[in-house]
Amino acid sequence: GMLSSTPIPSGWALGLAVIAPPTAWGALVLWRRHAYRLRNDSDRIRSTRAGRTARRRLQKTGDLDHADAMIEASNTITNYIADRTGRAPGTLTSTDVIHVLKANELDDLLVSQVNVFLFECERVRYASSQGNQVDPASMAGELIERLDDCVITMETRTRS
C-alpha cells in the first residue's frame, strides 16, 4: 500500500539518527565543562600563589629609586588583587581594588590603609611627588601579608 513506499530508516541508519544528536550534545557539554574547569583551576592556582608572587616581586624593588619603588609597590598590590580574584593582570585600577575589598566586606581599617597607600603611590606616579612612605616595598608587603589572611572571593566583579 501507500505506507510501504515511504522510506523508513532502518537498522544502523535509524540508530545513528537517534544516537548522534544527544551524543554530540553530550560531548559539547563535557568539553565546555572541561574548558571552564581548566580556566577556573588556573584562576585558583593564581589565587593561591598570589601572595608568594607578590612577595617575590617586592624583593626585586631594592635596586629601584624611591619613586619607581612606589609605583612598583602599587602595581604589586593591584596585580595581587587581580590574581586573587581571577582577573587579567594589569586590568585593575586602584579604585577597582578598593571596590573589591569593600565588596568582600574586609576590615574598614585595612581597606583605608590600602586606599591611602595606593593613593600615595599614585601621587608619586602622576604628580612626581616624592611620596612619604618610608619603605614602599615593606609597606606593600605588610598590607599583602594582611590581605592574605582575608577571604577575597573570585565572584565579586567590580562595576566598571
PDB file of C-alpha atoms in Angstrom:
ATOM      1  CA  GLY A   1       0.000   0.000   0.000  1.00  0.00           C
ATOM      2  CA  MET A   2       0.921   3.672   0.427  1.00  0.00           C
ATOM      3  CA  LEU A   3       2.985   3.230   3.603  1.00  0.00           C
ATOM      4  CA  SER A   4       5.464   0.763   2.142  1.00  0.00           C
ATOM      5  CA  SER A   5       6.627   3.315  -0.459  1.00  0.00           C
ATOM      6  CA  THR A   6       7.740   5.812   2.247  1.00  0.00           C
ATOM      7  CA  PRO A   7      11.414   5.115   3.024  1.00  0.00           C
ATOM      8  CA  ILE A   8      11.719   4.308   6.709  1.00  0.00           C
ATOM      9  CA  PRO A   9      15.276   4.442   8.046  1.00  0.00           C
ATOM     10  CA  SER A  10      16.105   1.044   9.357  1.00  0.00           C
ATOM     11  CA  GLY A  11      18.957  -0.672  11.118  1.00  0.00           C
ATOM     12  CA  TRP A  12      22.167   1.298  11.591  1.00  0.00           C
ATOM     13  CA  ALA A  13      20.812   4.428   9.842  1.00  0.00           C
ATOM     14  CA  LEU A  14      17.995   4.664  12.365  1.00  0.00           C
ATOM     15  CA  GLY A  15      20.387   4.019  15.224  1.00  0.00           C
ATOM     16  CA  LEU A  16      22.727   6.738  14.021  1.00  0.00           C
ATOM     17  CA  ALA A  17      19.891   9.233  13.549  1.00  0.00           C
ATOM     18  CA  VAL A  18      18.701   8.598  17.101  1.00  0.00           C
ATOM     19  CA  ILE A  19      22.110   8.457  18.805  1.00  0.00           C
ATOM     20  CA  ALA A  20      24.069  11.208  17.002  1.00  0.00           C
ATOM     21  CA  PRO A  21      22.340  14.377  18.322  1.00  0.00           C
ATOM     22  CA  PRO A  22      22.416  13.517  22.047  1.00  0.00           C
ATOM     23  CA  THR A  23      25.959  12.174  21.723  1.00  0.00           C
ATOM     24  CA  ALA A  24      27.163  15.346  20.027  1.00  0.00           C
ATOM     25  CA  TRP A  25      25.370  17.440  22.633  1.00  0.00           C
ATOM     26  CA  GLY A  26      26.858  15.412  25.482  1.00  0.00           C
ATOM     27  CA  ALA A  27      30.342  15.757  24.015  1.00  0.00           C
ATOM     28  CA  LEU A  28      29.870  19.519  23.717  1.00  0.00           C
ATOM     29  CA  VAL A  29      28.676  19.793  27.327  1.00  0.00           C
ATOM     30  CA  LEU A  30      31.671  17.778  28.580  1.00  0.00           C
ATOM     31  CA  TRP A  31      34.097  19.842  26.510  1.00  0.00           C
ATOM     32  CA  ARG A  32      32.615  23.130  27.754  1.00  0.00           C
ATOM     33  CA  ARG A  33      32.748  21.901  31.350  1.00  0.00           C
ATOM     34  CA  HIS A  34      36.371  20.827  30.882  1.00  0.00           C
ATOM     35  CA  ALA A  35      37.320  24.248  29.450  1.00  0.00           C
ATOM     36  CA  TYR A  36      35.504  26.007  32.302  1.00  0.00           C
ATOM     37  CA  ARG A  37      37.199  23.856  34.920  1.00  0.00           C
ATOM     38  CA  LEU A  38      40.625  24.402  33.354  1.00  0.00           C
ATOM     39  CA  ARG A  39      40.103  28.149  33.384  1.00  0.00           C
ATOM     40  CA  ASN A  40      38.912  28.050  36.987  1.00  0.00           C
ATOM     41  CA  ASP A  41      41.803  25.850  38.036  1.00  0.00           C
ATOM     42  CA  SER A  42      44.344  28.252  36.593  1.00  0.00           C
ATOM     43  CA  ASP A  43      42.499  31.073  38.393  1.00  0.00           C
ATOM     44  CA  ARG A  44      42.589  29.047  41.609  1.00  0.00           C
ATOM     45  CA  ILE A  45      46.318  28.379  41.226  1.00  0.00           C
ATOM     46  CA  ARG A  46      46.957  32.083  40.583  1.00  0.00           C
ATOM     47  CA  SER A  47      44.848  32.943  43.610  1.00  0.00           C
ATOM     48  CA  THR A  48      46.734  30.520  45.850  1.00  0.00           C
ATOM     49  CA  ARG A  49      50.119  31.741  44.668  1.00  0.00           C
ATOM     50  CA  ALA A  50      49.207  35.434  44.685  1.00  0.00           C
ATOM     51  CA  GLY A  51      50.949  36.213  47.969  1.00  0.00           C
ATOM     52  CA  ARG A  52      54.116  34.361  47.008  1.00  0.00           C
ATOM     53  CA  THR A  53      54.201  36.036  43.583  1.00  0.00           C
ATOM     54  CA  ALA A  54      53.736  39.465  45.167  1.00  0.00           C
ATOM     55  CA  ARG A  55      56.446  38.921  47.787  1.00  0.00           C
ATOM     56  CA  ARG A  56      58.892  37.755  45.110  1.00  0.00           C
ATOM     57  CA  ARG A  57      58.089  40.859  43.082  1.00  0.00           C
ATOM     58  CA  LEU A  58      58.603  43.165  46.061  1.00  0.00           C
ATOM     59  CA  GLN A  59      62.005  41.625  46.807  1.00  0.00           C
ATOM     60  CA  LYS A  60      63.210  42.869  43.443  1.00  0.00           C
ATOM     61  CA  THR A  61      62.420  46.519  44.203  1.00  0.00           C
ATOM     62  CA  GLY A  62      65.628  47.034  46.177  1.00  0.00           C
ATOM     63  CA  ASP A  63      67.542  48.489  43.219  1.00  0.00           C
ATOM     64  CA  LEU A  64      64.839  50.994  42.279  1.00  0.00           C
ATOM     65  CA  ASP A  65      64.824  54.621  43.308  1.00  0.00           C
ATOM     66  CA  HIS A  66      62.097  55.712  45.711  1.00  0.00           C
ATOM     67  CA  ALA A  67      59.552  56.876  43.108  1.00  0.00           C
ATOM     68  CA  ASP A  68      59.915  53.737  40.994  1.00  0.00           C
ATOM     69  CA  ALA A  69      59.686  51.587  44.105  1.00  0.00           C
ATOM     70  CA  MET A  70      56.401  53.322  44.996  1.00  0.00           C
ATOM     71  CA  ILE A  71      54.994  52.629  41.534  1.00  0.00           C
ATOM     72  CA  GLU A  72      56.166  49.020  41.625  1.00  0.00           C
ATOM     73  CA  ALA A  73      54.656  48.549  45.106  1.00  0.00           C
ATOM     74  CA  SER A  74      51.327  49.895  43.872  1.00  0.00           C
ATOM     75  CA  ASN A  75      51.373  47.638  40.786  1.00  0.00           C
ATOM     76  CA  THR A  76      52.214  44.683  43.006  1.00  0.00           C
ATOM     77  CA  ILE A  77      49.149  45.277  45.179  1.00  0.00           C
ATOM     78  CA  THR A  78      46.763  45.759  42.239  1.00  0.00           C
ATOM     79  CA  ASN A  79      48.137  42.653  40.483  1.00  0.00           C
ATOM     80  CA  TYR A  80      47.912  40.733  43.738  1.00  0.00           C
ATOM     81  CA  ILE A  81      44.181  41.531  43.923  1.00  0.00           C
ATOM     82  CA  ALA A  82      43.811  40.658  40.223  1.00  0.00           C
ATOM     83  CA  ASP A  83      45.446  37.277  40.952  1.00  0.00           C
ATOM     84  CA  ARG A  84      43.233  36.689  43.987  1.00  0.00           C
ATOM     85  CA  THR A  85      40.058  37.460  42.013  1.00  0.00           C
ATOM     86  CA  GLY A  86      40.906  35.777  38.711  1.00  0.00           C
ATOM     87  CA  ARG A  87      41.092  38.960  36.659  1.00  0.00           C
ATOM     88  CA  ALA A  88      43.633  39.647  33.953  1.00  0.00           C
ATOM     89  CA  PRO A  89      46.890  41.111  35.302  1.00  0.00           C
ATOM     90  CA  GLY A  90      47.200  44.850  34.819  1.00  0.00           C
ATOM     91  CA  THR A  91      43.468  45.415  34.384  1.00  0.00           C
ATOM     92  CA  LEU A  92      42.581  46.715  37.849  1.00  0.00           C
ATOM     93  CA  THR A  93      42.847  50.344  38.892  1.00  0.00           C
ATOM     94  CA  SER A  94      43.385  51.424  42.493  1.00  0.00           C
ATOM     95  CA  THR A  95      39.676  52.282  42.622  1.00  0.00           C
ATOM     96  CA  ASP A  96      38.790  48.758  41.420  1.00  0.00           C
ATOM     97  CA  VAL A  97      40.952  47.302  44.184  1.00  0.00           C
ATOM     98  CA  ILE A  98      39.115  49.308  46.837  1.00  0.00           C
ATOM     99  CA  HIS A  99      35.740  48.254  45.336  1.00  0.00           C
ATOM    100  CA  VAL A 100      36.798  44.605  45.516  1.00  0.00           C
ATOM    101  CA  LEU A 101      37.944  44.919  49.129  1.00  0.00           C
ATOM    102  CA  LYS A 102      34.736  46.715  50.156  1.00  0.00           C
ATOM    103  CA  ALA A 103      32.565  44.220  48.259  1.00  0.00           C
ATOM    104  CA  ASN A 104      34.290  41.448  50.212  1.00  0.00           C
ATOM    105  CA  GLU A 105      33.493  43.352  53.407  1.00  0.00           C
ATOM    106  CA  LEU A 106      37.082  43.491  54.559  1.00  0.00           C
ATOM    107  CA  ASP A 107      38.028  45.339  57.718  1.00  0.00           C
ATOM    108  CA  ASP A 108      37.482  49.092  57.184  1.00  0.00           C
ATOM    109  CA  LEU A 109      40.843  49.992  58.671  1.00  0.00           C
ATOM    110  CA  LEU A 110      42.696  47.627  56.330  1.00  0.00           C
ATOM    111  CA  VAL A 111      40.713  48.918  53.331  1.00  0.00           C
ATOM    112  CA  SER A 112      41.521  52.522  54.191  1.00  0.00           C
ATOM    113  CA  GLN A 113      45.214  51.718  54.720  1.00  0.00           C
ATOM    114  CA  VAL A 114      45.374  50.070  51.292  1.00  0.00           C
ATOM    115  CA  ASN A 115      43.495  53.051  49.878  1.00  0.00           C
ATOM    116  CA  VAL A 116      45.878  55.619  51.409  1.00  0.00           C
ATOM    117  CA  PHE A 117      48.905  53.639  50.287  1.00  0.00           C
ATOM    118  CA  LEU A 118      47.685  53.304  46.683  1.00  0.00           C
ATOM    119  CA  PHE A 119      46.748  56.991  46.673  1.00  0.00           C
ATOM    120  CA  GLU A 120      50.254  57.931  47.847  1.00  0.00           C
ATOM    121  CA  CYS A 121      51.780  55.761  45.130  1.00  0.00           C
ATOM    122  CA  GLU A 122      49.514  57.330  42.553  1.00  0.00           C
ATOM    123  CA  ARG A 123      50.536  60.841  43.607  1.00  0.00           C
ATOM    124  CA  VAL A 124      54.132  59.809  43.009  1.00  0.00           C
ATOM    125  CA  ARG A 125      53.214  58.391  39.615  1.00  0.00           C
ATOM    126  CA  TYR A 126      51.183  61.322  38.297  1.00  0.00           C
ATOM    127  CA  ALA A 127      52.375  64.341  40.230  1.00  0.00           C
ATOM    128  CA  SER A 128      56.008  63.340  40.568  1.00  0.00           C
ATOM    129  CA  SER A 129      55.677  63.904  44.326  1.00  0.00           C
ATOM    130  CA  GLN A 130      58.379  62.102  46.270  1.00  0.00           C
ATOM    131  CA  GLY A 131      55.876  60.312  48.467  1.00  0.00           C
ATOM    132  CA  ASN A 132      56.308  59.964  52.192  1.00  0.00           C
ATOM    133  CA  GLN A 133      56.319  56.202  52.605  1.00  0.00           C
ATOM    134  CA  VAL A 134      59.488  55.191  54.386  1.00  0.00           C
ATOM    135  CA  ASP A 135      59.859  51.911  52.500  1.00  0.00           C
ATOM    136  CA  PRO A 136      57.163  51.230  49.920  1.00  0.00           C
ATOM    137  CA  ALA A 137      58.150  47.582  49.427  1.00  0.00           C
ATOM    138  CA  SER A 138      57.902  46.672  53.101  1.00  0.00           C
ATOM    139  CA  MET A 139      54.688  48.673  53.460  1.00  0.00           C
ATOM    140  CA  ALA A 140      53.164  46.853  50.469  1.00  0.00           C
ATOM    141  CA  GLY A 141      54.480  43.555  51.820  1.00  0.00           C
ATOM    142  CA  GLU A 142      52.820  44.205  55.169  1.00  0.00           C
ATOM    143  CA  LEU A 143      49.472  45.021  53.509  1.00  0.00           C
ATOM    144  CA  ILE A 144      49.670  41.930  51.292  1.00  0.00           C
ATOM    145  CA  GLU A 145      50.528  39.828  54.332  1.00  0.00           C
ATOM    146  CA  ARG A 146      47.291  41.024  55.977  1.00  0.00           C
ATOM    147  CA  LEU A 147      45.229  40.668  52.784  1.00  0.00           C
ATOM    148  CA  ASP A 148      46.467  37.074  52.536  1.00  0.00           C
ATOM    149  CA  ASP A 149      44.574  36.318  55.748  1.00  0.00           C
ATOM    150  CA  CYS A 150      41.306  37.636  54.282  1.00  0.00           C
ATOM    151  CA  VAL A 151      38.722  35.811  52.254  1.00  0.00           C
ATOM    152  CA  ILE A 152      38.573  37.539  48.879  1.00  0.00           C
ATOM    153  CA  THR A 153      36.231  35.729  46.549  1.00  0.00           C
ATOM    154  CA  MET A 154      36.510  35.479  42.789  1.00  0.00           C
ATOM    155  CA  GLU A 155      32.790  36.038  42.273  1.00  0.00           C
ATOM    156  CA  THR A 156      32.890  39.698  43.176  1.00  0.00           C
ATOM    157  CA  ARG A 157      33.021  41.650  39.956  1.00  0.00           C
ATOM    158  CA  THR A 158      33.622  45.371  40.053  1.00  0.00           C
ATOM    159  CA  ARG A 159      31.211  47.694  38.382  1.00  0.00           C
ATOM    160  CA  SER A 160      33.284  49.404  35.723  1.00  0.00           C
TER     161      SER A 160
END
